[in-house]
Structure formats: C-alpha cells, structure tokens
XYZ file of C-alpha atoms in Angstrom:
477
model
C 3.306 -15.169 2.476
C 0.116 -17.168 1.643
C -1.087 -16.404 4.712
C -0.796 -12.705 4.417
C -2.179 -12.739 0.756
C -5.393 -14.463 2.464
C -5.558 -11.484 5.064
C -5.428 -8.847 2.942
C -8.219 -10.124 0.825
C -9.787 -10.641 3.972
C -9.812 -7.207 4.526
C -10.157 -5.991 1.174
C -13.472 -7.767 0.968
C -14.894 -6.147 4.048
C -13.899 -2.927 2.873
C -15.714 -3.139 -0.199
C -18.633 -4.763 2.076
C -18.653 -1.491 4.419
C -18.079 0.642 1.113
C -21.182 -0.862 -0.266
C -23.187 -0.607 2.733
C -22.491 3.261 3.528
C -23.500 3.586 -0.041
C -27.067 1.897 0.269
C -27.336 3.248 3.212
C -26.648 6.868 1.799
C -28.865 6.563 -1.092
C -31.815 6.018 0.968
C -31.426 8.946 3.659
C -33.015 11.971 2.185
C -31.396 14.733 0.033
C -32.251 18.188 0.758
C -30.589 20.448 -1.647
C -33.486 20.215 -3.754
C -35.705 21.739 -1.583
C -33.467 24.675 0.179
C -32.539 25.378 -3.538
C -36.856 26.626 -4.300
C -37.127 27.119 -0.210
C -34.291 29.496 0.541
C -35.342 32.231 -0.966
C -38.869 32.395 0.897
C -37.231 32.863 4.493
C -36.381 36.313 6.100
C -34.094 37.166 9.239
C -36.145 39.684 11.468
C -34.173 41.862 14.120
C -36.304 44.223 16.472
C -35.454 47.309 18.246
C -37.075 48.551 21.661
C -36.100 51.779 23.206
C -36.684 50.996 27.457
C -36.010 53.076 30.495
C -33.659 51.305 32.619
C -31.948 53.048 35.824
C -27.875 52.908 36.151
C -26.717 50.684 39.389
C -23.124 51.148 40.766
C -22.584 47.758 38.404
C -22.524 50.334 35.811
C -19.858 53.150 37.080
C -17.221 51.702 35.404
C -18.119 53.827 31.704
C -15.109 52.859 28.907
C -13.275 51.501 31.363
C -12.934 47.656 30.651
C -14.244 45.710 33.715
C -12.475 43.890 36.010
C -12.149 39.737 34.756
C -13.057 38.933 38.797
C -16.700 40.698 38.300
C -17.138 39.618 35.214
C -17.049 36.222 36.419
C -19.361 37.093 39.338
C -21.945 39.002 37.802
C -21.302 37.723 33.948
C -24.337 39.390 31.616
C -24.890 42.077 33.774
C -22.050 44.123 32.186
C -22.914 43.479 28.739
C -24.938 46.392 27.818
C -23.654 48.564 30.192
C -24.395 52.400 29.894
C -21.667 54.798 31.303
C -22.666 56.603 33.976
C -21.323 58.875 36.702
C -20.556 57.491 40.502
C -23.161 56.940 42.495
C -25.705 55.993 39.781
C -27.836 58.373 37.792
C -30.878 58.926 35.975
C -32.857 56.633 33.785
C -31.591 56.055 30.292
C -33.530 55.272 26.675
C -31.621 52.891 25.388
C -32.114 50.505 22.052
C -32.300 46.373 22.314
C -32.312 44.123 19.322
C -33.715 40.354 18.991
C -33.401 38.143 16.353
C -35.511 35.844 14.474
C -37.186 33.932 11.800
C -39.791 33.964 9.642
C -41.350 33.157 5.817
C -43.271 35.155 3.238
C -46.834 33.573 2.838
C -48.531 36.448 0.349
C -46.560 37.581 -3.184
C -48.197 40.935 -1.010
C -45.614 40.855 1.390
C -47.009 39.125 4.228
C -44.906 37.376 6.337
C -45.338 34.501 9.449
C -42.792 34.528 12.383
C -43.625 34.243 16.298
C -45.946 36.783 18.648
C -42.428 36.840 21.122
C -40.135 37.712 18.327
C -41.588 40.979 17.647
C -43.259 41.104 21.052
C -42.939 44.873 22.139
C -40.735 46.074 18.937
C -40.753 49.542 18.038
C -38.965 48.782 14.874
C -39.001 45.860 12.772
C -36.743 45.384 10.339
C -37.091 42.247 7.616
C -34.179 40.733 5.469
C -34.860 38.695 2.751
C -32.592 36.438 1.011
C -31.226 38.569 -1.729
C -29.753 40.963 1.179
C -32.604 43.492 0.797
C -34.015 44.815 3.807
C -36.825 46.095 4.650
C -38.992 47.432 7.686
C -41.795 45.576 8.266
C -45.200 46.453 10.027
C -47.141 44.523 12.253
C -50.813 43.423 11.409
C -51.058 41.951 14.981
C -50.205 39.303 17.393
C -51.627 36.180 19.095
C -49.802 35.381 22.199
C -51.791 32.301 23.029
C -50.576 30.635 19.926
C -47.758 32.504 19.651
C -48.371 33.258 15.966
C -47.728 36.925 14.119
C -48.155 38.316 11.074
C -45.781 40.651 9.179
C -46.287 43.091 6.141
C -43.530 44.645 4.253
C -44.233 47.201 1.260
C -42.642 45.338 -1.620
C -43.905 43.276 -4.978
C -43.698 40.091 -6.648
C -41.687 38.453 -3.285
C -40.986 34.647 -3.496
C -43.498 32.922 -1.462
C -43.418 29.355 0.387
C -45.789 26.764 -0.359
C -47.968 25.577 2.317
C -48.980 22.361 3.366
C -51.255 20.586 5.486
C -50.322 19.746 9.013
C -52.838 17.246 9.085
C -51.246 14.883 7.125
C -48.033 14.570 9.330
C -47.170 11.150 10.367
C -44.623 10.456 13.100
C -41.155 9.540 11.750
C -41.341 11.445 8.415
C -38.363 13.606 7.764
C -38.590 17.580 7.666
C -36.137 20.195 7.762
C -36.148 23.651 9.218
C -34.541 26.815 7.585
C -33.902 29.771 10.125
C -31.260 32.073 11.510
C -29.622 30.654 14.502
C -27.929 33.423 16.372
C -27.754 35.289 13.690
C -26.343 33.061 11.482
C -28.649 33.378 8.358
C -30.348 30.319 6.244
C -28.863 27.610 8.075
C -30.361 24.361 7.321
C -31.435 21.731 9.854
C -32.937 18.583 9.483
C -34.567 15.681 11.705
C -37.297 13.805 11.606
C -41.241 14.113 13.591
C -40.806 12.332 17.302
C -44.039 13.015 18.063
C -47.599 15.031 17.316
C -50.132 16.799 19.035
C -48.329 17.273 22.099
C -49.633 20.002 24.594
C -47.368 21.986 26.514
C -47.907 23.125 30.440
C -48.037 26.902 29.377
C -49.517 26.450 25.704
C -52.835 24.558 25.973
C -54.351 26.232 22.462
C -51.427 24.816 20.356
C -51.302 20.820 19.265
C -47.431 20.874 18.732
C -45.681 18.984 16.463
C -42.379 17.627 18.072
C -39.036 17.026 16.128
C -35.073 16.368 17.090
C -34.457 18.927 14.434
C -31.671 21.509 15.901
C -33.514 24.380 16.678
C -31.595 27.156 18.750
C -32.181 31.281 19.169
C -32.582 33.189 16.235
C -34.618 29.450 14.517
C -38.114 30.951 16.389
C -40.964 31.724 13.493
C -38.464 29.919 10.968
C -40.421 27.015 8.597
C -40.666 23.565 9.053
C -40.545 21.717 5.728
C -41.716 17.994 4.498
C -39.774 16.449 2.021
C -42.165 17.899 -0.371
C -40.903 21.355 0.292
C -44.092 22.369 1.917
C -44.489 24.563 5.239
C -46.376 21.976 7.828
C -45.317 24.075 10.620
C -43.833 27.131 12.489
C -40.561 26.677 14.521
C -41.613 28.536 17.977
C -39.701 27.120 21.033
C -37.504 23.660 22.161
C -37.366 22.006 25.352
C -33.396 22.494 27.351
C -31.514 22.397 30.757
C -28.914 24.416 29.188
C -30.245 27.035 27.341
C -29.349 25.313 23.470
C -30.745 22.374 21.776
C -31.151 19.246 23.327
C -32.766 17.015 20.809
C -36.527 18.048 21.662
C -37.875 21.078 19.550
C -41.627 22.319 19.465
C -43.675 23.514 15.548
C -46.762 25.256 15.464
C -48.907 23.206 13.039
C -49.464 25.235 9.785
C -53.359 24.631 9.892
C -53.288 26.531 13.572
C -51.067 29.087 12.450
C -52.894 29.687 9.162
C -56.146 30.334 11.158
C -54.847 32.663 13.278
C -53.239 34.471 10.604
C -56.457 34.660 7.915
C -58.384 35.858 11.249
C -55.639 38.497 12.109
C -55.352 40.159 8.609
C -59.075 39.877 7.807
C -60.303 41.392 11.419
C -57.129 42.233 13.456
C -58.161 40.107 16.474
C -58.149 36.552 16.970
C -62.029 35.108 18.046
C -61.287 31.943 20.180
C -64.267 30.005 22.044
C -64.418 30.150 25.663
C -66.948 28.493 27.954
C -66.179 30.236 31.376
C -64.816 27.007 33.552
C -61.798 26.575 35.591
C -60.614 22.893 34.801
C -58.369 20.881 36.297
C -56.704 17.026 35.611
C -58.762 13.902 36.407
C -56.197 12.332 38.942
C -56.563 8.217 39.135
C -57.988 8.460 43.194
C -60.337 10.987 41.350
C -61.200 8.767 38.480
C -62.102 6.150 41.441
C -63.967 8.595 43.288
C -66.339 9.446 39.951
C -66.839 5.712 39.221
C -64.079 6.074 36.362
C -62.183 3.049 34.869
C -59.299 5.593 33.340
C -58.377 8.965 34.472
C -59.369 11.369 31.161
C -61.460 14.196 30.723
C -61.369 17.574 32.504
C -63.190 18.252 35.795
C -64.936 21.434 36.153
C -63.381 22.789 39.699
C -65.532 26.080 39.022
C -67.241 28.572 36.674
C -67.654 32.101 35.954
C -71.392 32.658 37.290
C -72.033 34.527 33.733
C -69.874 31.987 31.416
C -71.789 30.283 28.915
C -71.027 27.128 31.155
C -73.202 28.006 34.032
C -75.909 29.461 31.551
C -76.103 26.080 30.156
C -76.545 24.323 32.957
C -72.817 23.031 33.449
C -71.993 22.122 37.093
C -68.533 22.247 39.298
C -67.931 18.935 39.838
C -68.814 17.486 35.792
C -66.042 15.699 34.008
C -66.075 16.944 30.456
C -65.452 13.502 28.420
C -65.629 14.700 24.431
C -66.067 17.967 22.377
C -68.147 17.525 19.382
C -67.496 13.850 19.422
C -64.174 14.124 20.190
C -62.351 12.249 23.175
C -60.600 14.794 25.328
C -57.756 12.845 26.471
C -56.467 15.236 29.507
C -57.180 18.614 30.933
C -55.090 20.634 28.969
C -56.709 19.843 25.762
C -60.091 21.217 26.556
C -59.128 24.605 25.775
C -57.174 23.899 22.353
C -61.234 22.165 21.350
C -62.983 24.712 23.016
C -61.012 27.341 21.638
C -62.012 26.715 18.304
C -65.004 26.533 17.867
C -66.299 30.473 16.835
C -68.033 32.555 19.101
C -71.857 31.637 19.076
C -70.933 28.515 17.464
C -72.896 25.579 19.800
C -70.675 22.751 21.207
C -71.696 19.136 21.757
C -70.188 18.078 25.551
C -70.360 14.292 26.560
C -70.210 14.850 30.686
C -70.292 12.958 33.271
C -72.406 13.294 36.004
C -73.074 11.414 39.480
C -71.467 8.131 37.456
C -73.462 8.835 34.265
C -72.750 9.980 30.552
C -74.819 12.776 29.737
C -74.964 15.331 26.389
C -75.372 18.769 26.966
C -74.989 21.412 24.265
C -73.186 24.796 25.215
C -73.714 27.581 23.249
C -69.525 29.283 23.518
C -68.471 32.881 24.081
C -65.810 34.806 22.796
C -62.757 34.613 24.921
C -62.412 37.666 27.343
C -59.331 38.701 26.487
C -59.136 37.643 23.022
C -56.774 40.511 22.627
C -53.810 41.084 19.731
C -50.754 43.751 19.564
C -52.009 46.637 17.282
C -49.798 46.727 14.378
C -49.798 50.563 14.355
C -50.369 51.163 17.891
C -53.625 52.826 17.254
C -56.514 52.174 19.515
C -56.904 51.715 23.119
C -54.857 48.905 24.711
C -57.083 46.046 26.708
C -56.307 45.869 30.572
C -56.141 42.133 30.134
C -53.403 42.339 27.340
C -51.374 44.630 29.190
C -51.149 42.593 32.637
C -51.711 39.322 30.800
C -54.561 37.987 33.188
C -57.990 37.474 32.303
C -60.618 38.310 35.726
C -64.005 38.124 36.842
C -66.924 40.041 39.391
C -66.376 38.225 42.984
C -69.231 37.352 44.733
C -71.248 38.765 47.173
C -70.275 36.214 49.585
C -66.688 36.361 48.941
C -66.656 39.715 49.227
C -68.210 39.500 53.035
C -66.346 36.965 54.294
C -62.177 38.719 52.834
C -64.322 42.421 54.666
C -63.726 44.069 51.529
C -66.017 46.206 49.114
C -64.425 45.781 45.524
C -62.277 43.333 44.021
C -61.652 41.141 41.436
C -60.475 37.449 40.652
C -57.725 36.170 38.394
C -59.213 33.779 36.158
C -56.316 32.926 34.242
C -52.498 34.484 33.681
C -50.205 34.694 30.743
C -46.992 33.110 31.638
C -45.713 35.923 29.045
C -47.422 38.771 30.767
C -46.367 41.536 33.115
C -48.668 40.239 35.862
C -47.123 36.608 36.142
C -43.693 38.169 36.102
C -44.895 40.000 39.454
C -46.089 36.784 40.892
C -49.761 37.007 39.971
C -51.833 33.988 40.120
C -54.805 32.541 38.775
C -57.494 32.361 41.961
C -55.760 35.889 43.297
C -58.087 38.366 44.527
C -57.295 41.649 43.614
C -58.014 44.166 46.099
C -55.939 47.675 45.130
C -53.040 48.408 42.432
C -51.303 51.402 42.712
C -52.914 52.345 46.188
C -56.055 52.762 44.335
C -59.209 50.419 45.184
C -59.934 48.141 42.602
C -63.693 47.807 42.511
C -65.235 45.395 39.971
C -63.281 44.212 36.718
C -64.307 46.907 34.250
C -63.015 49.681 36.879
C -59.927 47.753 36.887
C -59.719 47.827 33.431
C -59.947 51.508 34.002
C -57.139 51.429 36.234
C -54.593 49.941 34.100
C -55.364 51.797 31.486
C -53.656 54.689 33.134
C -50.982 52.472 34.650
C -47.388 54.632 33.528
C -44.732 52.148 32.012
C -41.192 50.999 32.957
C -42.351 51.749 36.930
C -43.220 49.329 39.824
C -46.636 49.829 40.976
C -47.828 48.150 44.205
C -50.543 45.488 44.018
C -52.701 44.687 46.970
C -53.964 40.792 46.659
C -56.011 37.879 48.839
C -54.455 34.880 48.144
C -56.087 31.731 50.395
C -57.266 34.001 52.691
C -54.020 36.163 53.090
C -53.338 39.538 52.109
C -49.851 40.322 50.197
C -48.204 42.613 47.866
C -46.392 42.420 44.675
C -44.849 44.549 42.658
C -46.141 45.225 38.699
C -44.213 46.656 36.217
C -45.793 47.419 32.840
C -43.053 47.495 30.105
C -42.780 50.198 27.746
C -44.525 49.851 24.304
C-alpha cells in the first residue's frame, strides 16, 4: 500500500511538472487575437471572371448526362467545366471562369494590394470586404515582374492596414498571414521567417521573404503581418510537389511592393533600370578560369549593341562584382539592383576585367518592356506584354550567315507569357509569325498588334542554327 501511495505521488508530481511546463511554455508563444481583432477587417476576398473561347471535344458530348466514374478517373479535370454540346463537337463557346484571391486595403480611398496573376486577364473584378459588402473593383495596373497589382473600389472611409517596413525583418521573428484559402474567407495562419532575400529561378526583381506559414490557393496577394500588426509583406506564391503547402511559402517585401504600387497609381507604368546584358552564373571552373578565389558576380555572356552597357564601354566577357557598392552575390541578383535604380539614374559597377577590379559608371535605361495591364483597357497594348518576350535588331552578320533578310532575337521571356507557353526561348530568332515575315523588332511589334486572340498562330524560329515552328496563342483580354 506504501508502495502504491509513493507511485502515485510519483506521478502526481510529474503531472504537475508537465502541467507547469506546457504553461511556460504557452505563455511565451505568441498570441494573435490581438492583432486579427484591428487586422481582419482590412483584408478583402477578390474573385475574377473571364469570358474565353474554347472549342467542344468529343470529351464534352456527354451534356446533363452524368459521366461515366471509369473516365472520370482517366481524364479527371477535364470534365469539370464541361459545356453541353451536340455529337461530333461543335462551335466555339464564351464561357465565364472565376479565380480567387487575396488582398488588403492600403488607401481610406479604396485602394487595394493583391497579386498581378490574381486578376491577370479579368474582365470583372469583384472585391469583398469583411463586413460582407461587395464591391467591383477596377484595375489601376499590373506589374508582372514583381507580381504586384493595384486595386480601386468606389467607396469611403474603408479600414486600412498599417504598413511596415520590410527592412527591418529578422529571420526567426513570428508573422502571420490573413487570406482566403480556397475560398474559405479570413483564415488565419501563422509561422515564423525561415529565411530573407531569397531569389527565385523565374523572379529575379523580387528579394523574397520566406516563411513555413500555411499558405495555399485563394492566400495569393493576402498580408503578411509582424507581431506588431504591420504589413511587411505580400503573400504571392509557395514552393510544392503536390500542389498544397509544404512548409516553404514566398512574401513580396512591402518596401518592393509599395514602390511598384506609388509608381503604378502616380504614372500607370512601372520604370525599372535596365542595362542591355545577357548574364549568366559565375560557375567555380569559371571563377578559376578569371583568376577568382569564389564564384560570385554575374558574367556578361553578351549585350544589346544599343544597351546602355555597350555605350559605356561594358564588354562580353566582364564579371559584374557590386552595384553601387553593393556585393552582388550571384547572377540572379543583378537584375533585382539594376532594376532599381530609375531610368537615367547613373550606376557605380565594380568589374572585373583580364584578373583586375575596375569601376565603370553606366548611365541605365528604362526597361524595354516595362509594360503594365491597363486598368480600363484603354490604349494600345505593347507587343512585348502581349507575347511576354522582350527582343532586339540582329546583326548584319547573323543575318548572312541563318540566309535570311528580317528577324529578330528573344532577349528575354516571361515564364507567365503567351510566348513561353508556346515554347519560346530567350536566344530564339524569330523569322515569321503568322506566315508573315518578321522584319526588325518594331515591325514585329506591328505584327502582334494585329495578332486575333484565343487562335494558334504559326511561328517560324532559328534556334542554334535550326529552323522550327511553334504554335502561339494569344489569350483573350
């Protein structure tokens, strides 16, 4: 009986021990209510429609009928948004798709922050605020290289967010994200900062900040809070093998996204710095090769004849080392420093050059294709922000040695764009699109202009010395 007595208050004690622990350990983990109480409020659901032309396949003879468990497991989505149709196919259809998203009012005006691909070719946008009002929204414009848009409802005296400074993020402080994860509205998340300033393959203008907050669809353009209830960023896309969250989720910085936003509502394009180089990564046998203790920089592999690079005396060849003092670390962030610095703004470069450090001091240009979505549709639509490719005039040389007259290079492709969805590459030649010659970039730019939408137009191309086609399609809106 003793012995028992002993074992209970054995266990009694570590009880209370574990009872005391979970409480310590409670009372320093962070409390959120607080801040979704003043946050909530702030954040809006978006949903988009797009009317598109889409062309019925025997898939689609089935009408009301309900389809067949055995092809549903074979061809799964396919049937979702199926449109009846008679046997044997049939004629195109207009038909209405919805996405949904995130985003945060900014202005007591009504402006509003969310991502460039959450309203990316809407017709209609249509805003939701917290109160269950809803209202449709019109777009001041779009940056698709930093995936940042800006929203503006007609209403008064909205609740707004408070912004903070990106900046002053340090890895391992806890934030939360508000958003509306498949649809579900203001669901709260919370993690903490894994990492800062990371660059990602197909976003080289955006220092991300990286979280394990649960992001999944429906979170994009949703805010990222501090603890202080402060915006320090702008939920845009996570990393996954399975198409949900995995533990790795991607913020647009609030400083970036700020920028881009001031420079959107105050001149409806985005100005971004471009010096006219094609850049590649300073391998370690490369580092060797230029006399290199440590593979950094970016080597110039070429440059546009007219860039501001080649005007100031840049050479293929020269490993950029710092911008304006600053150490750039790999390839990919030469374009995020580059990019901005203003238009006409000078640079200070720190190359290297037949194993020596040299300054040089690069007056930029404005980015080709510096483009954004007009908000009202208004205005004639760039070439390069409908294909998503930015080109330049071939050469002479070039020209004699491929035997043809005309042409054009790709100097760089949106991974977003319609052009990279055809297969288009940067260093393709284009030769002809829609059987017509294309003759120097600005008569290309001609060209597309008249492209029709929702069709596939052939596209002639020289790629290492071969000739192929592709086919383009332009999407409606």
């Amino acid at each position: 009986m003793k012995r028992m007595t002993r074992h209970l208050s054995l266990w009694m004690l570590l009880a209370t021990a574990l009872l005391v622990w979970q409480t310590a350990v409670a009372r320093d983990l962070p409390d959120f209510t607080e801040l979704v109480d003043q946050a909530a409020p702030g954040v809006v659901n978006i949903s988009t429609s797009r009317m598109v032309e889409r062309t019925a396949s025997p898939l689609h003879n089935f009408g009301d009928q309900e389809i067949p468990e055995i092809l549903r497991r074979f061809f799964g989505d396919r049937f979702d948004d199926r449109v009846p149709m008679p046997p044997g196919g049939g004629p195109e259809r207009r038909e209405e798709r919805q996405s949904l998203g995130s985003g945060f009012i900014i202005d007591e005006a009504g402006y509003i922050m969310t991502n460039a691909h959450v309203v990316e070719g809407a017709d209609e946008i249509l805003v939701r605020l917290n109160d269950r009002r809803e209202l449709q929204a019109e777009l001041i414009g779009a940056d698709a290289k930093t995936d940042v848009a800006l929203l503006k409802v007609d209403a008064e005296g909205l609740p707004t967010l408070t912004l903070g400074d990106s900046d002053d993020l340090r890895v391992g402080e806890w934030v939360a994200a508000i958003g509306s994860p498949f649809g579900f509205d203001h669901s709260v998340t919370a993690g903490i900062v894994s990492a800062i300033d990371r660059t990602l393959p197909r976003d080289a203008y955006v220092p991300f900040i990286q979280t394990d907050v649960a992001i999944n669809p429906g979170n994009s353009g949703g805010p990222l809070f501090n603890l202080d209830g402060e915006v320090v960023g702008i939920n845009s896309q996570i990393f996954t093998r399975s198409g949900g969250f995995m533990g790795l989720s991607f913020a647009i910085p609030i400083n970036v996204a700020l920028d881009v936003a001031d420079q959107l509502r105050d001149g409806g394009r985005v100005n971004r710095g471009w010096l006219g180089v094609m850049i590649q990564p300073v391998s370690r046998d490369l580092a060797e090769s230029f006399g290199m203790d440590n593979p950094e920089g970016a080597l110039i592999a070429d440059l546009d004849p007219e860039g501001p690079a080649a005007r100031g005396g840049l050479q293929a060849g020269d490993v950029i080392l710092e911008v304006n003092g600053e150490a750039v670390e790999s390839a990919s962030t030469l374009p995020r420093l580059i990019g901005r610095v203003s238009p006409g703004g000078e640079v200070a470069l720190t190359l290297l050059r037949d194993g020596k450090r040299r300054e040089e001091t690069i007056t930029v240009g404005d980015w080709p294709d510096s483009e954004v979505s007009a908000a009202n549709g208004q205005g004639e639509e760039p070439a390069s922000a409908r294909l998503g490719i930015a080109v330049q005039p071939l050469e002479e040389a070039e020209r004699r040695d491929l035997g043809i007259e005309g042409g054009a290079r790709v100097r760089e492709v949106d991974p977003r764009g319609a052009a990279a969805q055809a297969g288009i590459r940067a260093g393709d030649i284009l030769v002809s699109i829609d059987q017509r010659v294309v003759e120097d970039p600005d008569q290309l730019a001609e060209l597309v202009a008249e492209l029709p939408d929702d069709r596939a137009i052939p596209v002639r191309l020289y790629r290492d010395g071969r000739s192929l086609f592709v086919a383009l399609r332009l999407s409606h809106g």
